mmCIF file of C-alpha atoms in Angstrom:
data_model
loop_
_atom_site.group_PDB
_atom_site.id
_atom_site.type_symbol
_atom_site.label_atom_id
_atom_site.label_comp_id
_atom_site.label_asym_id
_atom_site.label_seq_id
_atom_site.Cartn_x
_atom_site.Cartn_y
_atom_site.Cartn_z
ATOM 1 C CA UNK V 861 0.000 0.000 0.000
ATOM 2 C CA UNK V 862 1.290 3.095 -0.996
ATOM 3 C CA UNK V 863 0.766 6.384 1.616
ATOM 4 C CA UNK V 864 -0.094 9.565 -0.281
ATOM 5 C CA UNK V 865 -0.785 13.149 0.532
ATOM 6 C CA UNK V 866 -2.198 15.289 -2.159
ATOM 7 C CA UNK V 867 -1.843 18.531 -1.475
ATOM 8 C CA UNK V 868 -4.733 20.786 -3.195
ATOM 9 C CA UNK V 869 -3.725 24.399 -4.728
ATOM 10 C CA UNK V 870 -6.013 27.080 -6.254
ATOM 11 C CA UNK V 871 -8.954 25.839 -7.636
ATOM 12 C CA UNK V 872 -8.394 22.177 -6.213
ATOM 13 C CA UNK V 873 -10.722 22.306 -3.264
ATOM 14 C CA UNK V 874 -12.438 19.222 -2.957
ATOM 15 C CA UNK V 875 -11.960 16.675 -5.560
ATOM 16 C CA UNK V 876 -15.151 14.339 -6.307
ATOM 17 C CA UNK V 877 -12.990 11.577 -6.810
ATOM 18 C CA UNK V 878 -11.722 12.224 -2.576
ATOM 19 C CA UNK V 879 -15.627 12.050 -1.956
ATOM 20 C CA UNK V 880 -15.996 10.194 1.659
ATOM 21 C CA UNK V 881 -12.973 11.223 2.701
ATOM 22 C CA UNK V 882 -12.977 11.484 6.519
ATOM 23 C CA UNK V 883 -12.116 14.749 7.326
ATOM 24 C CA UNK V 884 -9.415 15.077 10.887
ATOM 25 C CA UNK V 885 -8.028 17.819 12.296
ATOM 26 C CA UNK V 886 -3.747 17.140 13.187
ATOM 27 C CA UNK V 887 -2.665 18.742 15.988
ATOM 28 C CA UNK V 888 1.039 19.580 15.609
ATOM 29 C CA UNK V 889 3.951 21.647 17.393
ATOM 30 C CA UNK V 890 3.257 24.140 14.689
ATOM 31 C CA UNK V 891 -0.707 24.430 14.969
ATOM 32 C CA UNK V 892 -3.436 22.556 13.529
ATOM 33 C CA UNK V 893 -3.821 21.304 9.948
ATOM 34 C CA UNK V 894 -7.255 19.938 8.296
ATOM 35 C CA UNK V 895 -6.666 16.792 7.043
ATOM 36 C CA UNK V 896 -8.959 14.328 4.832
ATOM 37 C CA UNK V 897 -8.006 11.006 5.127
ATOM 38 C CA UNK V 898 -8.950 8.098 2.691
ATOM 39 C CA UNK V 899 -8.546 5.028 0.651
ATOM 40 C CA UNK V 900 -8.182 4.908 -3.440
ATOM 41 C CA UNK V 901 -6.857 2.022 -5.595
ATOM 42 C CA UNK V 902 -5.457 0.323 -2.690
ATOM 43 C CA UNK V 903 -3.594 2.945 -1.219
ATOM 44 C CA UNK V 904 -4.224 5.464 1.541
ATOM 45 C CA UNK V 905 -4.656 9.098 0.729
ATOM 46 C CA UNK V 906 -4.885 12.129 2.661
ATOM 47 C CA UNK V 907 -5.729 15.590 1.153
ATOM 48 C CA UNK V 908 -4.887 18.592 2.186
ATOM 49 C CA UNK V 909 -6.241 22.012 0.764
ATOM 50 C CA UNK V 910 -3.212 24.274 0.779
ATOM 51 C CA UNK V 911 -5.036 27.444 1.284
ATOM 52 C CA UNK V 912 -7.727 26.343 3.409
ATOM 53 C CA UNK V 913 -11.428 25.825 3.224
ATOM 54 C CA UNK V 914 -12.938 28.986 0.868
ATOM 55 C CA UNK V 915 -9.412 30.353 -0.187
ATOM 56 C CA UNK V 916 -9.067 32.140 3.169
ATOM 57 C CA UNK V 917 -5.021 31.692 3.636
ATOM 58 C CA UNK V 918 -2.751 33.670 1.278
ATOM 59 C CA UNK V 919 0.529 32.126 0.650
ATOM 60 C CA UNK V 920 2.599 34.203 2.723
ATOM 61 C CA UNK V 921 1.054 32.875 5.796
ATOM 62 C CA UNK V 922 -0.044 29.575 4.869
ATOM 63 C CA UNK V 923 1.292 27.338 7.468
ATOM 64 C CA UNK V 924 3.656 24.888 5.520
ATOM 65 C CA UNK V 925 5.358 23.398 8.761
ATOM 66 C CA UNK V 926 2.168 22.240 10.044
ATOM 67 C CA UNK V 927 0.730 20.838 6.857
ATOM 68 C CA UNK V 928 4.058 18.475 6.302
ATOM 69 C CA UNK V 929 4.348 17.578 10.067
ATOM 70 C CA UNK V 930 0.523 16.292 9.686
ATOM 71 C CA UNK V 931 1.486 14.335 6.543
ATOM 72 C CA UNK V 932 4.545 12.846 7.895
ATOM 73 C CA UNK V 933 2.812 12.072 11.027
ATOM 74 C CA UNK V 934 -0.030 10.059 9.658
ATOM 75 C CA UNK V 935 2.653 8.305 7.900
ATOM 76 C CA UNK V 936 2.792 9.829 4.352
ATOM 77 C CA UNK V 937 5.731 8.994 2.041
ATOM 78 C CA UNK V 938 4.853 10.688 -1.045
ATOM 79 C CA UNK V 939 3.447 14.221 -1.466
ATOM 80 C CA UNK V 940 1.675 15.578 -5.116
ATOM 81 C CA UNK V 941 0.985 18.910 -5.082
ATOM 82 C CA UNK V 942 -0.731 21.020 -7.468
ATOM 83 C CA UNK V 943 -0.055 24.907 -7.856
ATOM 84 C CA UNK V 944 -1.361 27.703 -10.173
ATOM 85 C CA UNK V 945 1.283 29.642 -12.298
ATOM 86 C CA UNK V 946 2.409 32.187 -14.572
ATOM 87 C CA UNK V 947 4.368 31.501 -17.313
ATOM 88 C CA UNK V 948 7.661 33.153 -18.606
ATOM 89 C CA UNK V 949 8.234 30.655 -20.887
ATOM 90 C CA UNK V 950 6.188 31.208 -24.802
ATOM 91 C CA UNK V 951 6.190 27.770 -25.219
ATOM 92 C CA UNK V 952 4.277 27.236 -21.580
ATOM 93 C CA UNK V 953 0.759 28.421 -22.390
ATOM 94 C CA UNK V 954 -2.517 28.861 -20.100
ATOM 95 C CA UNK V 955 -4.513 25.253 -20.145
ATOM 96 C CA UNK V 956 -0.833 23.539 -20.393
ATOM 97 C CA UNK V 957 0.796 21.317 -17.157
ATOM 98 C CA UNK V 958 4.115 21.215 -16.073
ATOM 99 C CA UNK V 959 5.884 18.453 -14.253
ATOM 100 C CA UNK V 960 8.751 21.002 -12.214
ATOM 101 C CA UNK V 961 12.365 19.924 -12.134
ATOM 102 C CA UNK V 962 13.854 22.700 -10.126
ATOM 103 C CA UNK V 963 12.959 25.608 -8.585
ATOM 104 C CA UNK V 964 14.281 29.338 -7.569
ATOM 105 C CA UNK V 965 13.104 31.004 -4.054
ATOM 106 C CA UNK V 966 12.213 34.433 -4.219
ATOM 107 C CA UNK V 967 10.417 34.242 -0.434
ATOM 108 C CA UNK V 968 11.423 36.694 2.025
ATOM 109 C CA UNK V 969 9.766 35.927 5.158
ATOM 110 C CA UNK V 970 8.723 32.147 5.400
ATOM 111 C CA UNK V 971 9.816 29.881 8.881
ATOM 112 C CA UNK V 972 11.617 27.720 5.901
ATOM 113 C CA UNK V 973 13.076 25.047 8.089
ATOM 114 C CA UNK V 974 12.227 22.464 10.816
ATOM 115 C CA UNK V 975 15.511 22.608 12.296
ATOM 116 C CA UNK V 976 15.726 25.888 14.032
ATOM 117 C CA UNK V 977 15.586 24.777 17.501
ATOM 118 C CA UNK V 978 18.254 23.895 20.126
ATOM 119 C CA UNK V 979 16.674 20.538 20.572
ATOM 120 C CA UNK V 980 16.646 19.794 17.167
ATOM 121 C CA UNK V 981 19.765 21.326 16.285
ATOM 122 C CA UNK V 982 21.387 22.818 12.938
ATOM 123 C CA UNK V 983 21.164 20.838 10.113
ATOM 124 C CA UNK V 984 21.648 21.552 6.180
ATOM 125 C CA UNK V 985 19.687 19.423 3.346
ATOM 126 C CA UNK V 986 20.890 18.552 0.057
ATOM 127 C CA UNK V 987 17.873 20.475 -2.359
ATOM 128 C CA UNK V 988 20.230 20.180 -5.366
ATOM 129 C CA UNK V 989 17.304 18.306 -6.905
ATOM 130 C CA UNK V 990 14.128 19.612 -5.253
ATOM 131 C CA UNK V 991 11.734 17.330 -6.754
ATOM 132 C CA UNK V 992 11.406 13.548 -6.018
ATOM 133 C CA UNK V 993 12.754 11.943 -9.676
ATOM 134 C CA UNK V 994 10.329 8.804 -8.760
ATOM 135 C CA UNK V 995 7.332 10.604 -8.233
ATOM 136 C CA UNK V 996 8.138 13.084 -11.071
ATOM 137 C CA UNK V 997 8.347 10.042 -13.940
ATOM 138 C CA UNK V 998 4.857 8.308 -12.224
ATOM 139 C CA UNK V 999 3.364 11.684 -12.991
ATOM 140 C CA UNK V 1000 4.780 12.021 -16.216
ATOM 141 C CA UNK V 1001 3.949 8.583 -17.087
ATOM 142 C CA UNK V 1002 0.684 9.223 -15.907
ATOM 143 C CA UNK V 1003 0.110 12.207 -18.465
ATOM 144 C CA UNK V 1004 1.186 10.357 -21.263
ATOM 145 C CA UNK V 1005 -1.816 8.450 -21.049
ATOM 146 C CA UNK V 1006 -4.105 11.328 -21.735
ATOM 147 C CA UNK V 1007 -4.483 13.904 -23.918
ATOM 148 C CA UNK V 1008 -3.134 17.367 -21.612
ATOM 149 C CA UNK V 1009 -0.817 18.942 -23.118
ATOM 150 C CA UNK V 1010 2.272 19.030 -20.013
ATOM 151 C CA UNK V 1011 6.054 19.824 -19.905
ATOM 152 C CA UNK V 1012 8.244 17.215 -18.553
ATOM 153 C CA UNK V 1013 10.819 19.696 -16.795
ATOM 154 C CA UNK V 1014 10.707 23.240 -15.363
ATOM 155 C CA UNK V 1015 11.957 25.828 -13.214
ATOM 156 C CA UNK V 1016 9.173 27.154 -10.662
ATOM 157 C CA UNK V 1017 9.881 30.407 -8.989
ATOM 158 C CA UNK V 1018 8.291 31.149 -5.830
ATOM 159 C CA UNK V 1019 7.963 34.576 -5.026
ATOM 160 C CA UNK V 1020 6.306 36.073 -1.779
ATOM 161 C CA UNK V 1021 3.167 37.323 -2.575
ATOM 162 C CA UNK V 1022 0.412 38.087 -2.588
ATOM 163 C CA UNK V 1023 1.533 40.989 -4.680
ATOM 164 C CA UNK V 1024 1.853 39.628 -8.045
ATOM 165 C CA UNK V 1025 5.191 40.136 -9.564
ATOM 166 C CA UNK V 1026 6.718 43.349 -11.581
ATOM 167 C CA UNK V 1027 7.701 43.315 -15.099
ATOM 168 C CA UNK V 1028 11.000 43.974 -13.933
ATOM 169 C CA UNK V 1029 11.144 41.124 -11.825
ATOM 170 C CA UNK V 1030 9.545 38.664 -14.256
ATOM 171 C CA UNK V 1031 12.768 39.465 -16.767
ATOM 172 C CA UNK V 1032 15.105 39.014 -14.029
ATOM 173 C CA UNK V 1033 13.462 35.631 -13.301
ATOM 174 C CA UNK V 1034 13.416 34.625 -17.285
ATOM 175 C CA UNK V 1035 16.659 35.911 -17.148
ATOM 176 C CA UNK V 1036 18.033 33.207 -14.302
ATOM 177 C CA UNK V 1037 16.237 30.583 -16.472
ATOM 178 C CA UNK V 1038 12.364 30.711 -14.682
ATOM 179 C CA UNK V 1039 9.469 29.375 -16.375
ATOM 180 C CA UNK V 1040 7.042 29.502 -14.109
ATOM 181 C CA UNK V 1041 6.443 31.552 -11.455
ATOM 182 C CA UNK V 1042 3.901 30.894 -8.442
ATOM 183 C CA UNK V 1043 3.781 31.864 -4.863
ATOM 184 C CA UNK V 1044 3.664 28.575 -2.895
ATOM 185 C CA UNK V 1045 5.865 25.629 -3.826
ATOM 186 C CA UNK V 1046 8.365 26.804 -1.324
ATOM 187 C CA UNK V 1047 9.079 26.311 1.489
ATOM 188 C CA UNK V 1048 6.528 23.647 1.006
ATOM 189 C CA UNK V 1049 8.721 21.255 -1.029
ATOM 190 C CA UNK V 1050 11.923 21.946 1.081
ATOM 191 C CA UNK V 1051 9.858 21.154 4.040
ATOM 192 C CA UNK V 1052 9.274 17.935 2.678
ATOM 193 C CA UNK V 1053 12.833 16.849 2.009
ATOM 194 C CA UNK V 1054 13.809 17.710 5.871
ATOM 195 C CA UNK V 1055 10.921 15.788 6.874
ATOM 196 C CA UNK V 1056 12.014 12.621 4.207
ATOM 197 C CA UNK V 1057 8.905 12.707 2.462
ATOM 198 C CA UNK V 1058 9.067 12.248 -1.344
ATOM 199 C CA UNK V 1059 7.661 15.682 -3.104
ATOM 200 C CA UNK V 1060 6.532 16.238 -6.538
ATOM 201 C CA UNK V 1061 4.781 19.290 -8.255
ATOM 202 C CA UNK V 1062 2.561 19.444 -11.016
ATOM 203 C CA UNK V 1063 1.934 23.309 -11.937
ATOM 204 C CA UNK V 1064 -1.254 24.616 -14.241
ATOM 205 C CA UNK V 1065 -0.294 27.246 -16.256
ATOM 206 C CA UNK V 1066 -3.329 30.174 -15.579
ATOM 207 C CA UNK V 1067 -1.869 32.984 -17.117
ATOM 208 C CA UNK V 1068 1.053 34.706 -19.160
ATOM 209 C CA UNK V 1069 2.888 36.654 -16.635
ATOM 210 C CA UNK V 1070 3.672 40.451 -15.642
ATOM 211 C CA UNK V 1071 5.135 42.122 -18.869
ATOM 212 C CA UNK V 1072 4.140 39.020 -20.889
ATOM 213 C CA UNK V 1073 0.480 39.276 -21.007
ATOM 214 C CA UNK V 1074 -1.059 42.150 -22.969
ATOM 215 C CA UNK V 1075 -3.459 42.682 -20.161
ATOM 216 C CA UNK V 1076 -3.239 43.597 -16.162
ATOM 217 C CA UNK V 1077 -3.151 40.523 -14.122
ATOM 218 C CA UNK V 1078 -5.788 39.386 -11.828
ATOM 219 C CA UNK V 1079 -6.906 36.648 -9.145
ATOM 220 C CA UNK V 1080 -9.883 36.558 -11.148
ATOM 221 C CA UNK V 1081 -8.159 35.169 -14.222
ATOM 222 C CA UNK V 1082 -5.775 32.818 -12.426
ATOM 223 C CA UNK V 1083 -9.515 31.103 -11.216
ATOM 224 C CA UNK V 1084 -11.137 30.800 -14.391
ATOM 225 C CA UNK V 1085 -8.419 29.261 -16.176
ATOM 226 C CA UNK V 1086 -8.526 26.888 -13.049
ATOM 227 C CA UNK V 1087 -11.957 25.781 -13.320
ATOM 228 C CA UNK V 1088 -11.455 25.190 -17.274
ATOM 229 C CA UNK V 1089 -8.586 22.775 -15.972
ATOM 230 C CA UNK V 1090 -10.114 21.055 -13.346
ATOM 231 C CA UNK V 1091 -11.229 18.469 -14.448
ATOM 232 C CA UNK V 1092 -7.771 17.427 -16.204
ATOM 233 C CA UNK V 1093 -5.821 17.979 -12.888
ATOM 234 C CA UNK V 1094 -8.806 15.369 -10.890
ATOM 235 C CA UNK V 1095 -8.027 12.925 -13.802
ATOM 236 C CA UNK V 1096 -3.887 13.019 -13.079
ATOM 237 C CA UNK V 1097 -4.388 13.012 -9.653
ATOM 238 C CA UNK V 1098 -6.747 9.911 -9.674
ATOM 239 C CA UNK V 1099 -4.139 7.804 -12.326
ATOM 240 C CA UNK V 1100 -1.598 8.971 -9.981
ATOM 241 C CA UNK V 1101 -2.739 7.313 -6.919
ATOM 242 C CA UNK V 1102 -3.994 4.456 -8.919
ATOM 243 C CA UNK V 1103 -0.303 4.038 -10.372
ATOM 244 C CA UNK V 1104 0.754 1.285 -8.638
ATOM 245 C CA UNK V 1105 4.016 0.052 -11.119
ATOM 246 C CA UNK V 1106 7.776 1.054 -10.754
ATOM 247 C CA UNK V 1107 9.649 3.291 -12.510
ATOM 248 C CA UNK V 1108 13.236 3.046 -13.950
ATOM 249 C CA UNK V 1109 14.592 6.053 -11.162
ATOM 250 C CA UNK V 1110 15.462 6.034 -7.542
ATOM 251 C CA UNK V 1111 15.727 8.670 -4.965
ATOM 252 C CA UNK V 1112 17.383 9.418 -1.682
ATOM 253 C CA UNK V 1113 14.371 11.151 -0.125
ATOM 254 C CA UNK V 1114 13.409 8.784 2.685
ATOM 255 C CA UNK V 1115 16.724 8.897 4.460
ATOM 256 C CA UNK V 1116 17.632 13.051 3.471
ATOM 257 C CA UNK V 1117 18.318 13.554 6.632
ATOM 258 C CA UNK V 1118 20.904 10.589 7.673
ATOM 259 C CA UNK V 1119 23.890 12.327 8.320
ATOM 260 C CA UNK V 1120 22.138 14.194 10.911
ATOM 261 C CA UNK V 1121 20.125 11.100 12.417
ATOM 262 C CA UNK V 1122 17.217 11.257 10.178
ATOM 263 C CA UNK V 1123 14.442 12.934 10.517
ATOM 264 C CA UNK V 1124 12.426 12.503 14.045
ATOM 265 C CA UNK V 1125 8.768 13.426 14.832
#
């Protein structure tokens, strides 16, 4: 049995296919996080809506710690997450997924680490690689059995928010070698790597962004392209927890924290 937490971005709220879900509330050292907890294909799922019930958390203050702690503690091992983006890149349009292979942070004032406690001590992960390379190909292999148009590789940036960015800043970002740029993959992925929990992303292009698009951005527009891609993002995330087979990778991620004793709840 595979253990898998999805977490839920904009516009991914309640999917049908999580329908009788029990819903839990984890208590953790970092507060509480609302947790649905189920079983699909075999394999237990727990979903997680990143932003809260109603879109009432913006991403600056979402609380990532407590939302990984919760997963690891109710024994997760692998973490899909969905996020909305802008794209920098021409060939990335709105509709289109993208399967993330590394990232830039652009956050300013995010709690971006586990280990910042004298009890728990100093400690510094590899993130060379900040996506899981298993979990990546299952979701790749998973869209190549329908008919999205996706990206196998990309560079998210995650800015601060909830400002969207300047056309300035968007260069600068092409300019480093961004595609996509978003305002909540970190420190939610990093988070997951302390805690040894194998992370993928799988991004929905919304919009072009600042300086790109011929028009003023707005929240509004990020959710309507959401809702037109919906129902392709439920479809992946169903074939992904029913994707049971292995894949010709490997990853470190369960024992990222070794040299420093793993990690401990």
């Amino acid at each position: 049995m595979r253990k898998i937490g999805i977490i839920g971005g904009t516009g991914i709220y309640s999917p049908e296919a999580l329908s009788g879900f029990v819903e839990k509330i984890v208590e953790t050292p970092y507060g509480q996080a609302l947790c649905n907890i189920g079983e699909m294909a075999g394999n237990k799922v727990v979903f997680i809506t990143r932003h809260g019930v109603g879109h009432k958390t913006p991403p600056h203050k979402v609380n990532y710690r407590a939302n990984i702690w919760a997963l690891k503690s109710l024994g997760i091992e692998e973490i899909f997450a969905t996020t909305a983006v802008g794209s920098l890149n021409p060939e990335m349009k709105a509709g289109h997924f993208v399967v993330c292979d590394n990232a830039l942070d652009f956050t300013k004032s995010r709690i971006n680490t586990f280990y910042d406690t004298p009890e728990r001590g100093v400690a510094h992960v590899d993130f060379t690689h900040p996506y899981c390379p298993v979990l990546r190909q299952k979701v790749i292999n998973c869209l190549k059995q329908t008919d999205i148009t996706f990206h196998d590789h990309g560079v998210y940036v995650c800015t601060e928010g909830p400002r969207f960015e300047t056309a300035a800043e968007i260069k600068m970002f092409a300019m480093l070698g961004g595609d996509l740029v978003g305002m909540t993959n970190l420190p939610e992925s990093l988070l997951a790597r302390e805690a040894e929990i194998c992370y993928t992303n799988c991004s929905i292009v919304t919009n072009m962004a600042a300086g790109i698009s011929p028009i003023p951005l707005s929240h509004k527009e990020v959710v309507e392209e959401m809702a037109r891609s919906i129902k392709n993002m439920e479809k992946l995330i169903t074939a992904f927890i029913a994707y049971n087979e292995p894949v010709e990778v490997e990853c470190g991620c369960a024992h990222a924290m070794a040299e420093f004793g793993g990690f401990k709840l």
